Structure formats: structure tokens, C-alpha cells
Short mmCIF file of C-alpha atoms in Angstrom, two decimals:
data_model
loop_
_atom_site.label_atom_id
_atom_site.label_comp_id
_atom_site.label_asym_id
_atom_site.label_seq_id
_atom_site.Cartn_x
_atom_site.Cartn_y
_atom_site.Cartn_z
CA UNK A 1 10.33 -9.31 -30.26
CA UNK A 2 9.46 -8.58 -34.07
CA UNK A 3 7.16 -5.62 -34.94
CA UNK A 4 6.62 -6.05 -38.60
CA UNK A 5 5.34 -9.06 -40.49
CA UNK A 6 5.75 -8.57 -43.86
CA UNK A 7 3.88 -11.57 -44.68
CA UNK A 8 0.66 -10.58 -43.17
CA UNK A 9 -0.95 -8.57 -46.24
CA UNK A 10 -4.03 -10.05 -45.42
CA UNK A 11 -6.39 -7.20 -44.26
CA UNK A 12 -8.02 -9.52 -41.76
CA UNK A 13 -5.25 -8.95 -39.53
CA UNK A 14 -5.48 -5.23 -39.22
CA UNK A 15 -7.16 -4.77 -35.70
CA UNK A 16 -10.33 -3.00 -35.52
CA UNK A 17 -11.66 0.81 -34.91
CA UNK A 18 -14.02 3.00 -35.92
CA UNK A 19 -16.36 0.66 -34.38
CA UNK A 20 -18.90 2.32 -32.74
CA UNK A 21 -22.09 0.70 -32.73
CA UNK A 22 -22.94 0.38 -29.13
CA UNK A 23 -23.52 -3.06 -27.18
CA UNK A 24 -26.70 -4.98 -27.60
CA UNK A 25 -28.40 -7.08 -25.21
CA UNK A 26 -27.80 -10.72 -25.99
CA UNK A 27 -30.62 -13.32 -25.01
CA UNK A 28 -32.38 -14.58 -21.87
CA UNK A 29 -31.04 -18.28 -21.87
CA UNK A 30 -33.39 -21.14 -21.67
CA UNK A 31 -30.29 -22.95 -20.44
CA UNK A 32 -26.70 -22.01 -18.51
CA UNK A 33 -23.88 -24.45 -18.46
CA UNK A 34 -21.74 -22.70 -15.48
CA UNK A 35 -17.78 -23.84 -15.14
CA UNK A 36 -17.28 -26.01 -11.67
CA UNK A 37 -13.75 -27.37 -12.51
CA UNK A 38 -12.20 -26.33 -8.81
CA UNK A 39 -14.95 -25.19 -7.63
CA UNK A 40 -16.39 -26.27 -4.18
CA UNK A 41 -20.69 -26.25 -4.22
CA UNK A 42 -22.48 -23.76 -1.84
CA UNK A 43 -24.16 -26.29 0.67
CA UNK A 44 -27.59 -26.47 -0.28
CA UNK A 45 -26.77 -26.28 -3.86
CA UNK A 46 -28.00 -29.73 -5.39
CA UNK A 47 -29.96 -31.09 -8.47
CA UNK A 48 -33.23 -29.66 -8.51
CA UNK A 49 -32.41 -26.42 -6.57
CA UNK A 50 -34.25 -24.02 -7.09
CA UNK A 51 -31.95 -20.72 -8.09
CA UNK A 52 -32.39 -16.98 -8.73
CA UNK A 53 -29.76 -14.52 -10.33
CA UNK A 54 -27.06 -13.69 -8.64
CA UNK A 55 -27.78 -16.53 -6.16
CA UNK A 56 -24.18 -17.89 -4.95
CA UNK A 57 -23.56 -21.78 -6.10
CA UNK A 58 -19.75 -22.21 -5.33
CA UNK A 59 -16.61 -20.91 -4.59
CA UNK A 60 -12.88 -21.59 -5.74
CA UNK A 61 -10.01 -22.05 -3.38
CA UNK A 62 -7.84 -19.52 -4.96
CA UNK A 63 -8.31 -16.15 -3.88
CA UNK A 64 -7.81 -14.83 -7.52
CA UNK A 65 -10.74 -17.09 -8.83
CA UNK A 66 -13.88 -15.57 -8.38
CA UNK A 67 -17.43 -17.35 -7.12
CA UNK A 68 -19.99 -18.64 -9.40
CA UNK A 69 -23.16 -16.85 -9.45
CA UNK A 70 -26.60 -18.36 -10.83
CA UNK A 71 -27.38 -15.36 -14.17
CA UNK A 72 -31.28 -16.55 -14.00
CA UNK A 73 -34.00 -17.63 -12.62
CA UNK A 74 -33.95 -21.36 -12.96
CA UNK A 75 -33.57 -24.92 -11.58
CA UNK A 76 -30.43 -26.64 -11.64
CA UNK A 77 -30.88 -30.08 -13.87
CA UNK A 78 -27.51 -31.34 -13.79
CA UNK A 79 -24.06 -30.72 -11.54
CA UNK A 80 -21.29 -32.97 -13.53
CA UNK A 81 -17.60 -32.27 -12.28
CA UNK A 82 -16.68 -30.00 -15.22
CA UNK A 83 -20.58 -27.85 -15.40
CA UNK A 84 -23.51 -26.59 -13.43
CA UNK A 85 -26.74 -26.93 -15.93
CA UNK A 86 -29.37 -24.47 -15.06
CA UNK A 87 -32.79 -24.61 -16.97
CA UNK A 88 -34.65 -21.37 -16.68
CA UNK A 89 -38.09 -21.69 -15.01
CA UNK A 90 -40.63 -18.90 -14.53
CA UNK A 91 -40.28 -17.34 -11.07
CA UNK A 92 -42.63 -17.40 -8.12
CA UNK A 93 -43.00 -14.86 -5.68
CA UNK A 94 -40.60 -16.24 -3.72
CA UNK A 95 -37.93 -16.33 -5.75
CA UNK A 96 -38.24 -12.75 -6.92
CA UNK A 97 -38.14 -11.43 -3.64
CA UNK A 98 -35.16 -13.36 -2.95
CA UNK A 99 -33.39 -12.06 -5.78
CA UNK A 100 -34.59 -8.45 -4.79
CA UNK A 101 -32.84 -9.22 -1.16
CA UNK A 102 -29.28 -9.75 -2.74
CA UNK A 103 -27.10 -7.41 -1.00
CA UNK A 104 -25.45 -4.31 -2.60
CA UNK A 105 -22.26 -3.39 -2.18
CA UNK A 106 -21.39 0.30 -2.25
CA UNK A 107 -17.37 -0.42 -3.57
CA UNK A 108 -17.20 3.59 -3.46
CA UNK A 109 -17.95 3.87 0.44
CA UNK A 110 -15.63 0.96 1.76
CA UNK A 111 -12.33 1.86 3.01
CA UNK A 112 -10.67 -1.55 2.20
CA UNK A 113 -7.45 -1.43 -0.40
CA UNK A 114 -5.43 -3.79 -1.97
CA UNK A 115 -5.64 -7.85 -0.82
CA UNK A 116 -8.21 -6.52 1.24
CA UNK A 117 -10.49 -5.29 -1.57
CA UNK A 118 -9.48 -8.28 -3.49
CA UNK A 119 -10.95 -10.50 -1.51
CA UNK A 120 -14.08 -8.09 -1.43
CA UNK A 121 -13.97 -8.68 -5.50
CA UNK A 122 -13.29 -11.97 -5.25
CA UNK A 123 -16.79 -12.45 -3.61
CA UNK A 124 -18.49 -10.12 -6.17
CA UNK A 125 -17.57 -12.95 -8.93
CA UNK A 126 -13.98 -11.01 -9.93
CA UNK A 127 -11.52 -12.78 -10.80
CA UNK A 128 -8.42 -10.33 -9.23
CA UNK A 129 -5.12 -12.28 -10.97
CA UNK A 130 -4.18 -9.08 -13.37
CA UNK A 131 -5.89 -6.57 -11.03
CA UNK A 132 -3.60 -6.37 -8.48
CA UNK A 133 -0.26 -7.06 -9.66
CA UNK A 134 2.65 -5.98 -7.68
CA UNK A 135 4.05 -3.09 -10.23
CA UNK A 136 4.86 0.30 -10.40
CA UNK A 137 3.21 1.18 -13.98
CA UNK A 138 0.21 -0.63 -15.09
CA UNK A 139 -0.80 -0.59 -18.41
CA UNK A 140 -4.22 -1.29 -19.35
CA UNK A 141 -4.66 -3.00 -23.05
CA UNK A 142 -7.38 -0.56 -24.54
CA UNK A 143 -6.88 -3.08 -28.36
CA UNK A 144 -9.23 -5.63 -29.78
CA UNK A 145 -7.35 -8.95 -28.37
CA UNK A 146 -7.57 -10.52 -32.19
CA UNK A 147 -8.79 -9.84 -35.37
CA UNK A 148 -12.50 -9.71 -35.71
CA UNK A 149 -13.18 -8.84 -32.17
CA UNK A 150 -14.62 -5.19 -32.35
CA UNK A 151 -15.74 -4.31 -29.06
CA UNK A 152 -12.78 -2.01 -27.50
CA UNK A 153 -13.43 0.86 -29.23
CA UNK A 154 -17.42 1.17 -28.29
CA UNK A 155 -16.54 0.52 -25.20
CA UNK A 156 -13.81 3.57 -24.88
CA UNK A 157 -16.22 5.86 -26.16
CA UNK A 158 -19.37 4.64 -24.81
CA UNK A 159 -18.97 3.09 -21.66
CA UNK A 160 -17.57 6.17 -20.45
CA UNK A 161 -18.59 6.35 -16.88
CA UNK A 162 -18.38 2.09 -16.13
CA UNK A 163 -14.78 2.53 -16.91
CA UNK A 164 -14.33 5.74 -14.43
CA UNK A 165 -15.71 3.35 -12.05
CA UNK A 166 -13.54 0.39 -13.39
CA UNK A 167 -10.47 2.85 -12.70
CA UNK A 168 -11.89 4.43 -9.42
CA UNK A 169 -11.28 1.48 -8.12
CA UNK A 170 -8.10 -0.25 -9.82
CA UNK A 171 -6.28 2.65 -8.12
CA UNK A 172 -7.01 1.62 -4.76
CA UNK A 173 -6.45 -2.19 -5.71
CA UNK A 174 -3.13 -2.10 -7.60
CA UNK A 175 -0.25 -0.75 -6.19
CA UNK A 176 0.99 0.92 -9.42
CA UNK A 177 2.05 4.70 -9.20
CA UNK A 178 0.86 5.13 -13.09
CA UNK A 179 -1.65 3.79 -15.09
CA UNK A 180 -1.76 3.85 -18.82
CA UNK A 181 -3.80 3.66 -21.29
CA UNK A 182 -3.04 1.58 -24.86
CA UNK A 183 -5.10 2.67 -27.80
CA UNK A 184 -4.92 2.22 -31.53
CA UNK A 185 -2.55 4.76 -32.64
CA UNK A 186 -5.06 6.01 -35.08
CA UNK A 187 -7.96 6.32 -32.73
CA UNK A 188 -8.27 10.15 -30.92
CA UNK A 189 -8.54 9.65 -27.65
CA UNK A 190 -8.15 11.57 -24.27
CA UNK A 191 -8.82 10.89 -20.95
CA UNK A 192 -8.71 13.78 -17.88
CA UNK A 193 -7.44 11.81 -15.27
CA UNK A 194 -5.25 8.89 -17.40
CA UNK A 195 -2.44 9.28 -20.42
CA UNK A 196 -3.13 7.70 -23.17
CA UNK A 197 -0.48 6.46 -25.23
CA UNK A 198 -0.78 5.14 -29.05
CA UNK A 199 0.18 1.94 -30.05
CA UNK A 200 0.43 -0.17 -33.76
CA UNK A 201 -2.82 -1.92 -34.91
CA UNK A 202 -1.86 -4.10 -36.49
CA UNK A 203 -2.24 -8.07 -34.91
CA UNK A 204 -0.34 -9.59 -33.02
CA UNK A 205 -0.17 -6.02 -31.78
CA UNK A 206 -3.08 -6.23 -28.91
CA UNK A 207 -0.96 -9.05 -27.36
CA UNK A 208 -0.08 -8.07 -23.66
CA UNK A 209 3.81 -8.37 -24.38
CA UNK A 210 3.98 -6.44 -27.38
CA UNK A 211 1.42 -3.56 -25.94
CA UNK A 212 4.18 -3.67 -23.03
CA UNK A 213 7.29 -3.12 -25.54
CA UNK A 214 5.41 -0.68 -27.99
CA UNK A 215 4.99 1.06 -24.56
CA UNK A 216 8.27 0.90 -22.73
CA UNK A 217 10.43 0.14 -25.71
CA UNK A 218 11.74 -3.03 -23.62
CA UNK A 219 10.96 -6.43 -23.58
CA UNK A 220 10.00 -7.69 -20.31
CA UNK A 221 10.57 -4.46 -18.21
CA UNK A 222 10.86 -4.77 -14.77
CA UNK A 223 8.01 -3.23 -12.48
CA UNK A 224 5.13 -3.37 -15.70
CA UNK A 225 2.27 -4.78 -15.67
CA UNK A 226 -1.13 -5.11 -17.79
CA UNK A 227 -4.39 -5.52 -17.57
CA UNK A 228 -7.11 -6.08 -20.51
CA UNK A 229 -9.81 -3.67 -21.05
CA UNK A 230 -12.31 -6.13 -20.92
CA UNK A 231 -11.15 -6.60 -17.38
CA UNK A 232 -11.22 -3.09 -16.39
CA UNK A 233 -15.43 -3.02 -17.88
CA UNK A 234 -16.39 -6.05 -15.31
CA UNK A 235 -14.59 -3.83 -12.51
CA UNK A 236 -16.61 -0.96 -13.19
CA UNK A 237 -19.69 -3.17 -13.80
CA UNK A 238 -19.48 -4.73 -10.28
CA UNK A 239 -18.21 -0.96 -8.71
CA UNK A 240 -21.75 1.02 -10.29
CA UNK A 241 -24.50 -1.74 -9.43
CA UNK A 242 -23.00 -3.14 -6.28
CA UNK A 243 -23.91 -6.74 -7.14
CA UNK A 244 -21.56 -9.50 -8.16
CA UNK A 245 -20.98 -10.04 -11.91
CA UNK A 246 -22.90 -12.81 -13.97
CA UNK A 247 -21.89 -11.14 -17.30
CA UNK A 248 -19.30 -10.73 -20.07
CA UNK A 249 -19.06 -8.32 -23.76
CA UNK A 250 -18.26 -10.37 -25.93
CA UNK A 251 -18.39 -9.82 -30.55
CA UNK A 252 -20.75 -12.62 -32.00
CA UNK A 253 -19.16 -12.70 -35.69
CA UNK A 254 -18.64 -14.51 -39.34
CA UNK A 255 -17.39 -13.63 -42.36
CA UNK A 256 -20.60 -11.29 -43.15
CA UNK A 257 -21.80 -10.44 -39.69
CA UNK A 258 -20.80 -9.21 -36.76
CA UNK A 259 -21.82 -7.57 -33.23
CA UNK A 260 -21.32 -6.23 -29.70
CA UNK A 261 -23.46 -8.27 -27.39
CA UNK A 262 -23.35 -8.15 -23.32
CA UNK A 263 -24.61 -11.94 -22.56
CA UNK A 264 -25.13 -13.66 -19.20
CA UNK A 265 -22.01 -16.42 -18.33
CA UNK A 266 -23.17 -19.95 -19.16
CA UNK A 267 -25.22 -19.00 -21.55
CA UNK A 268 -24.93 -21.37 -25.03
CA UNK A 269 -23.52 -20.56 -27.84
CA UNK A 270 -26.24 -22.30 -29.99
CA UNK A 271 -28.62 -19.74 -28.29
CA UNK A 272 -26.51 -16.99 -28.81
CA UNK A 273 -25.58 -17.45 -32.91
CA UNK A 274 -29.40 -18.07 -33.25
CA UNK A 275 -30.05 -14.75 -31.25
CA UNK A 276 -27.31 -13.41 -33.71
CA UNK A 277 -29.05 -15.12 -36.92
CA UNK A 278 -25.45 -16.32 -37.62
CA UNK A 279 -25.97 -19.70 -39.37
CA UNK A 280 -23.93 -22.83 -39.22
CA UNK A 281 -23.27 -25.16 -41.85
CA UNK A 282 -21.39 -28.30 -41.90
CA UNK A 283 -17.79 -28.01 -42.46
CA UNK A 284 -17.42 -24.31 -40.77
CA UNK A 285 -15.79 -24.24 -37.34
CA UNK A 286 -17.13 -22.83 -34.11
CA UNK A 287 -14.88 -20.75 -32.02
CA UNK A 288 -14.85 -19.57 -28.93
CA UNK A 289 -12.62 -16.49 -28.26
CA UNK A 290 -11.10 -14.61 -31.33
CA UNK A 291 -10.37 -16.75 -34.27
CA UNK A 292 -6.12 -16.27 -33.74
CA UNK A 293 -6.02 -17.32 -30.02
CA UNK A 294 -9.69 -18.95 -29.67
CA UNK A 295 -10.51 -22.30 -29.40
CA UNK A 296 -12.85 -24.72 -31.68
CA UNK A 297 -15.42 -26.38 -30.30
CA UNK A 298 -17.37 -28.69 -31.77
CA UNK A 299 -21.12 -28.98 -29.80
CA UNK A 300 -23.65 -26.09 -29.68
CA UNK A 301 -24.20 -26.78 -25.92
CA UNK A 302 -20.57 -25.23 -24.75
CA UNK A 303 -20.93 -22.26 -23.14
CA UNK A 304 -19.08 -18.44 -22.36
CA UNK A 305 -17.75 -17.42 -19.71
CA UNK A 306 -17.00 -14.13 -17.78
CA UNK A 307 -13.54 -14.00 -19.73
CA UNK A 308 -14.70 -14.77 -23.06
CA UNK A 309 -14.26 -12.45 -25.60
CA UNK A 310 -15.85 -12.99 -28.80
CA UNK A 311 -17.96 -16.32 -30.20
CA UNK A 312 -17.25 -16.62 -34.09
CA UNK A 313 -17.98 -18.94 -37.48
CA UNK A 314 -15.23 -19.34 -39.72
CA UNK A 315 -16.96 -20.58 -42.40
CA UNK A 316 -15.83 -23.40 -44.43
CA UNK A 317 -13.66 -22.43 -47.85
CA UNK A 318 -12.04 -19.21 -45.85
CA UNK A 319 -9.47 -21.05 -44.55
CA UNK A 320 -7.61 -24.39 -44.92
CA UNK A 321 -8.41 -26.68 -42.45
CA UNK A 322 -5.76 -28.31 -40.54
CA UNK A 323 -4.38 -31.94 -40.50
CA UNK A 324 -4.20 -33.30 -37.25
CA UNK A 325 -1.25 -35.75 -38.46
CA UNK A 326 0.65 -33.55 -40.67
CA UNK A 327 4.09 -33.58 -40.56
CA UNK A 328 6.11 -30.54 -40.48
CA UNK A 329 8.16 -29.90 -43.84
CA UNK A 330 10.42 -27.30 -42.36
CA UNK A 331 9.62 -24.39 -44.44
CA UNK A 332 10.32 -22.31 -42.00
CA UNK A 333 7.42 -20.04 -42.49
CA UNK A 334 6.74 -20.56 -38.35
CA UNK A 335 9.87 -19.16 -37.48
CA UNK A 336 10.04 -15.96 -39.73
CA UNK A 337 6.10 -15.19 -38.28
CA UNK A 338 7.15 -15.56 -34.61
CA UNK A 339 7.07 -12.47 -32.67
CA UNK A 340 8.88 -13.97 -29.59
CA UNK A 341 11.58 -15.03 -32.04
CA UNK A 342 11.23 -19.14 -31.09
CA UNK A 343 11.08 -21.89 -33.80
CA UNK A 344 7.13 -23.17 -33.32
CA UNK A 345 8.27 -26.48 -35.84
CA UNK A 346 10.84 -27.30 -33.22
CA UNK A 347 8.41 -26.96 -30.46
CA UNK A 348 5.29 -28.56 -31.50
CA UNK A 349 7.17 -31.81 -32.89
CA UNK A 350 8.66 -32.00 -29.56
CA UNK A 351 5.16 -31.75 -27.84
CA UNK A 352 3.84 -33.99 -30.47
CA UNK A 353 6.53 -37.12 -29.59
CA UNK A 354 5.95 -36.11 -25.75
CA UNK A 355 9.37 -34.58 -25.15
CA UNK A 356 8.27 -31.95 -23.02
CA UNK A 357 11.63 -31.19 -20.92
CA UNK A 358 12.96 -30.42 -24.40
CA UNK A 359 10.85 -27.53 -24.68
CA UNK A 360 11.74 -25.68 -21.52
CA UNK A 361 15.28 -25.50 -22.85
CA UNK A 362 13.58 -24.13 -26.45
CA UNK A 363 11.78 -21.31 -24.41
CA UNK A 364 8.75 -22.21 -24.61
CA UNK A 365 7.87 -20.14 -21.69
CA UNK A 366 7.93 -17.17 -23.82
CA UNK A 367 5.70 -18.28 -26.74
CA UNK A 368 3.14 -15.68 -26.52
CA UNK A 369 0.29 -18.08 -28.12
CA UNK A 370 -0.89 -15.28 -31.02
CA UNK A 371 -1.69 -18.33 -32.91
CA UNK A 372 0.26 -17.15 -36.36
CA UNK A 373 2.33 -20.07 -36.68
CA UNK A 374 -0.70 -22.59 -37.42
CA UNK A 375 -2.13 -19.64 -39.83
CA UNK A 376 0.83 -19.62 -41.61
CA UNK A 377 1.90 -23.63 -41.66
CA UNK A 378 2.01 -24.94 -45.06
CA UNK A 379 1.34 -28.46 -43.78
CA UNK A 380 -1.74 -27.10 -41.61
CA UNK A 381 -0.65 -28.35 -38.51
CA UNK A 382 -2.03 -27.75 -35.15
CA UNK A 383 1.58 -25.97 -34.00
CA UNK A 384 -0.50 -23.63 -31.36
CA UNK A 385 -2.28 -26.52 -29.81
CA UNK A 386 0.85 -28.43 -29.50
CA UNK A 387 2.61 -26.21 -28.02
CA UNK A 388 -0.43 -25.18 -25.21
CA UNK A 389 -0.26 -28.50 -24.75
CA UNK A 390 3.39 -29.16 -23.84
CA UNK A 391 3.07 -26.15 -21.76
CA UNK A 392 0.01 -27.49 -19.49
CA UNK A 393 1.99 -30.49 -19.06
CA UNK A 394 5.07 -28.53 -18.04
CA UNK A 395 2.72 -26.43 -15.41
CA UNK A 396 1.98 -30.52 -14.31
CA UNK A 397 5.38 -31.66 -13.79
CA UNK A 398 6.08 -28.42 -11.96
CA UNK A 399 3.09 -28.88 -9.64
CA UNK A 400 3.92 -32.54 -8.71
CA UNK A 401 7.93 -31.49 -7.93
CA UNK A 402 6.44 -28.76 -5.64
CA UNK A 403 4.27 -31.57 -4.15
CA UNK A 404 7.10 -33.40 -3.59
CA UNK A 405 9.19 -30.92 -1.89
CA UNK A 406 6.00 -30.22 0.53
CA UNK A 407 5.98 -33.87 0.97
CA UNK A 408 9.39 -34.28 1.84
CA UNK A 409 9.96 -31.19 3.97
CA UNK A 410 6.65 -31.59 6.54
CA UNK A 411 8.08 -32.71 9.52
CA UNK A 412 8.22 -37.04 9.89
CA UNK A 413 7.23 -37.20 13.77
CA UNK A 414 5.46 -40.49 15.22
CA UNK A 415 2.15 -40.07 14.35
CA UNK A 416 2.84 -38.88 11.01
CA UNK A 417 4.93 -42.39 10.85
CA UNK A 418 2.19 -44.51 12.07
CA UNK A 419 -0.50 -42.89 10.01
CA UNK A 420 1.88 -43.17 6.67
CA UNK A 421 2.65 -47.01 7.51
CA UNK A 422 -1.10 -48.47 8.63
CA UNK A 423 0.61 -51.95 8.36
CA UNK A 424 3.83 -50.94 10.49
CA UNK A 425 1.08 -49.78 13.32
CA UNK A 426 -0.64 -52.92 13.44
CA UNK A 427 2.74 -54.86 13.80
CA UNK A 428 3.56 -52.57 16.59
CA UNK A 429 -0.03 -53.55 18.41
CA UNK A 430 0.89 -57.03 18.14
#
């Protein structure tokens, strides 16, 4: 993988420090939209339930996916099969004391480790995927995921004793035997009980597989694995109150503003720039995550989640917008950007004309989805969104062969027969 991009003058991709306003509280929402997609509903959890904070509304199949916690007092106005809607309402005495009886739990006392903790965490609202992997050094990503994003270094310095807890317990939940810590190499940093180690600021730096090599010196090591700060903060949230997470830190930003906020999941984005007094104007672009690896959205009423990361306004004039149908012109710019040393033209006009298969053979498995090919493509075309999108229907095809091969291994006795053929049964009646 490349390390230097000469191309990238531009100052807006050096990644942030010397940040260190601390967080702000963002807004009490009039209205959450909470993500359902896989979810299964808490019975008892309708339209027109009433809900408090950190009142349980519905869990997710995978044990890596954490449950879906109400963030305020409020009555749910809507369940579609992609959102909960939850309008806030003032509470009445019954509903306080109800969210005064949620239980604690003391993370610090319990004896449980590993897939047994996870599942602990998993209840609390976690979600456990990069938590626990199965690795003997752990690194955790201490940069700003993309430019813009400023909240890593406040929370090093400030958050001091929610990341002791965050650690506390990552120890007893991973199975590594050392844990790292990736900082901006010009940032002065040090930690009692973890090594810190200094790493290149410059994006696409912060991304997970280049922390790993500016680490290890190897691509793809065997027996590393990492974990995002941001991750580590929700950990230590959860470990020092006891009481499953309903929040995320997250920069609200534009060209001429920008802050730290910690904001409740669901809550809107329209609230939260107007919170913010960021304005938006026609022709800017609303994005959710950081502007590199973020995506655009284009209604006030989407909402963040406990993973997002940032909320920003690209304003309209600051970059060129792209062309949906643009053809590529081979220029090559894509290719001699690419950290993971792939050819992004080849890939998105394959995902463009549906030839998907084609892809696997170009790699695509290793795009690291920084996002500088479309910031660099002449012709402005969508070349990250292609290629996401080849790769979700990849992850399909893959998922319906493994189908398949349940399907055709489970064992064909009678009644599996006579329940497959309903018209073969009634034949046999006869």
C-alpha cells in the first residue's frame, strides 16, 4: 500500500490535532428516527407506546449487533421497516420513575470475559464486531477517521478516565496479549498502562489498514487487529454509568464552523445543524460521516447513529459536483491516488454495466473505500459509490450460495419430502 500522495497538496487533507476544545452537549430532540433494519420489536413496543430513555424497543439476531434503546422520553408515532419515529412528550410521574428503575450494571464487579461479556455488551446497546477479535495485538486507531472530523484528540486528552474504563474492560473482552495505541505522530502523548506509537497524519492515514502497516510495517499481518477510538469511548461510556448506550461524539462542521458535540442516536440532523447554527443553502450537500468516506443525504429528517462520526455541509462552489452519468476518460488519476494499489476506473465501470464477478478477480475486496478516487476523477464520477455497490452485491451472491449449500446439505427425510412437495402429499392421500 502507498504512503505518499504527492497529489494531495490540498491542506484539507492533513488530519486534525491540536484540537482541544472539549465536547458540547448537542440538543434534546423533539424527534428520534431509530434504525430497525434486522431488528426484531420488544413485544409491547407498538405505535403510540409510550417510551422513556433507555427503555428497550428491539433486538438484532446477531450477537455483534447491539439492542435499540429509546434516548427520550417520548411516544412512538411511527414503526416503518427501515425506522422507529419517537416524538418527545413531557413525562408523567410514571414514566420518570420508570426510567429511574433501569437497572445498572456494575461492568467492573462481573466476572464474565470474552463471548461471555460480549453478550453482556451486546445488551447494553454495544455493538462487539471489532471488540473482540480473535488477535494477539490489537491496535486501537487513536486518528480523526477523515478530514474535518476533529474529535480524537479532545477525547485523548480529555476523556481521560472514560477511556481507562473503555480499556479496563477491552482487556478482559479481547483476547489480544498487547494493545496499542495510534496517535498523530506530532501529538505528545503517554499513557501508564498502554504504548503509544506515532503514526503519519496525513489522510488516508487514519484508515484501519494503513494505521495497521504504519504500525507493523506489513500489510495484512497475521494475528492484528483494530479497533476505532470512537469505539473504545462508547465502551467506557457504558463501563462508568452502568446503563446501556443511547449516544454517539460526533464533529458538526462546514467550511467556517465546526464542533465536538455528544448527541442522542436518532436524533435529526436538521435539529442538530440548527443547534449548530450551521446553515444550508440550496446546492450544498449534506453528509453524514466525514466528507471522504461519508455519505450524502438529501432530507433533513435522516438521522445518526451510535457509529456516526461527524455530520457536515460542503457547501456549494468548494467542490465540483459529480455527474451521475459520466463516463470515465481514463486519465488515470484513480489509479496513481489508490492506496491499495487497484485501478478504481476498472472497477466502477464494471459495477456500473453490472459485471460484478469481474470485480472479485480485480480485488475489489481490498479497496479500502478512503473515497480519493471520486475526489480526484476528472469526469466527477461516483467511482466510490460504484464500487460499495458492486461490493454489497458481491456480499448478496455470497449469502444466497451459502443458502444454497444449507439448502442442499439438511438432510431430505420423509417429512421434509412431503412438506417440500404439498401437491406430491395430496396425490399420496388419494
Amino acid at each position: 500500500m502507498k504512503e505518499l500522495f504527492q497529489m494531495l497538496n490540498d491542506p484539507r487533507f492533513h488530519l486534525l490535532y491540536g484540537v482541544t476544545q472539549r465536547f458540547s452537549t448537542g440538543p434534546e430532540p423533539r424527534l428520534v428516527r431509530l434504525n430497525r433494519e434486522g431488528f426484531k420489536l420488544v413485544e409491547g413496543v407498538k405505535k403510540k407506546t409510550l417510551v422513556y430513555p433507555r427503555m428497550r424497543l428491539a433486538v438484532h439476531p446477531s450477537p455483534q449487533k447491539g439492542d435499540a434503546f429509546s434516548p427520550i422520553f417520548g411516544q412512538i408515532t411511527e414503526i416503518s421497516k427501515r425506522s422507529i419515529f419517537v416524538e418527545a412528550v413531557e413525562p408523567d410521574e410514571k414514566l420518570r420513575q420508570a426510567a429511574d428503575a433501569v437497572e445498572k450494571v456494575d461492568l467492573a464487579a462481573r466476572p464474565e470475559r470474552g463471548a461471555d461479556l460480549a453478550k453482556i455488551l451486546k445488551g447494553l446497546g454495544l455493538n462487539t464486531r471489532s471488540l473482540g477479535q480473535d488477535c494477539k495485538t490489537l491496535i486501537i486507531n487513536g486518528l480523526n477517521p477523515d478530514p474535518g472530523v476533529a474529535w480524537a484528540e479532545p477525547m485523548l486528552l480529555t476523556h481521560l478516565d472514560n477511556l481507562k474504563a473503555g480499556l479496563d474492560v477491552l482487556r478482559r473482552l479481547s483476547p489480544a496479549e498487547k494493545i496499542l495505541l495510534a496517535v498523530p505522530k506530532e501529538m505528545r502523548l503517554h499513557y501508564h498502562d498502554i504504548e503509544v506509537v506515532h503514526v503519519p497524519a496525513w489522510y488516508p492515514a487514519s484508515v484501519n489498514a494503513l494505521v495497521i502497516k504504519a504500525v507493523t510495517g506489513k500489510e495484512r499481518p497475521e494475528g492484528v487487529g483494530i479497533v476505532g477510538l470512537h469505539n473504545v469511548w462508547s465502551l467506557g461510556r457504558v463501563a462508568r454509568t452502568g446503563l446501556p448506550l443511547i449516544e454517539t461524539v460526533l464533529t458538526l462542521g462546514s467550511y467556517t464552523h465546526s464542533g465536538n458535540y455528544i448527541v442522542k442516536e436518532g436524533s435529526t440532523l436538521g435539529e442538530l445543524l440548527h443547534f449548530a447554527n450551521i446553515e444550508l443553502h440550496n446546492g450544498d450537500t449534506l453528509v453524514r460521516g466525514g466528507p471522504l468516506r461519508g455519505e450524502s443525504l438529501d432530507k433533513l429528517d435522516r438521522s445518526v447513529t451510535k457509529g456516526s462520526t461527524g455530520v457536515f455541509v460542503v457547501e456549494e462552489g468548494t467542490i465540483p459536483p459529480m455527474e451521475g452519468h459520466s463516463p470515465c476518460i481514463n486519465c488515470g488519476a484513480c489509479v496513481l491516488i489508490c492506496p491499495a494499489r487497484l485501478s478504481p476506473s476498472f472497477l466502477s465501470r464494471n459495477a456500473e454495466f453490472a459485471l460484478h464477478e469481474r470485480n472479485r478477480a480485480e480485488h475489489i475486496d481490498c479497496c479500502l473505500e478512503c473515497g480519493l478516487c471520486g475526489y480526484v476523477c476528472i469526469a466527477r464520477r461516483p467511482v466510490l459509490q460504484y464500487i460499495r455497490l458492486s461490493k454489497y452485491k458481491l456480499a448478496q451472491a455470497d449469502a444466497a450460495a451459502r443458502l444454497r449449500e444449507l439448502q442442499i446439505a439438511a438432510p431430505q427425510g420423509p417429512t421434509a419430502g412431503a412438506a417440500a412437495s404439498p401437491a406430491a402429499a395430496a396425490q399420496g392421500g388419494e
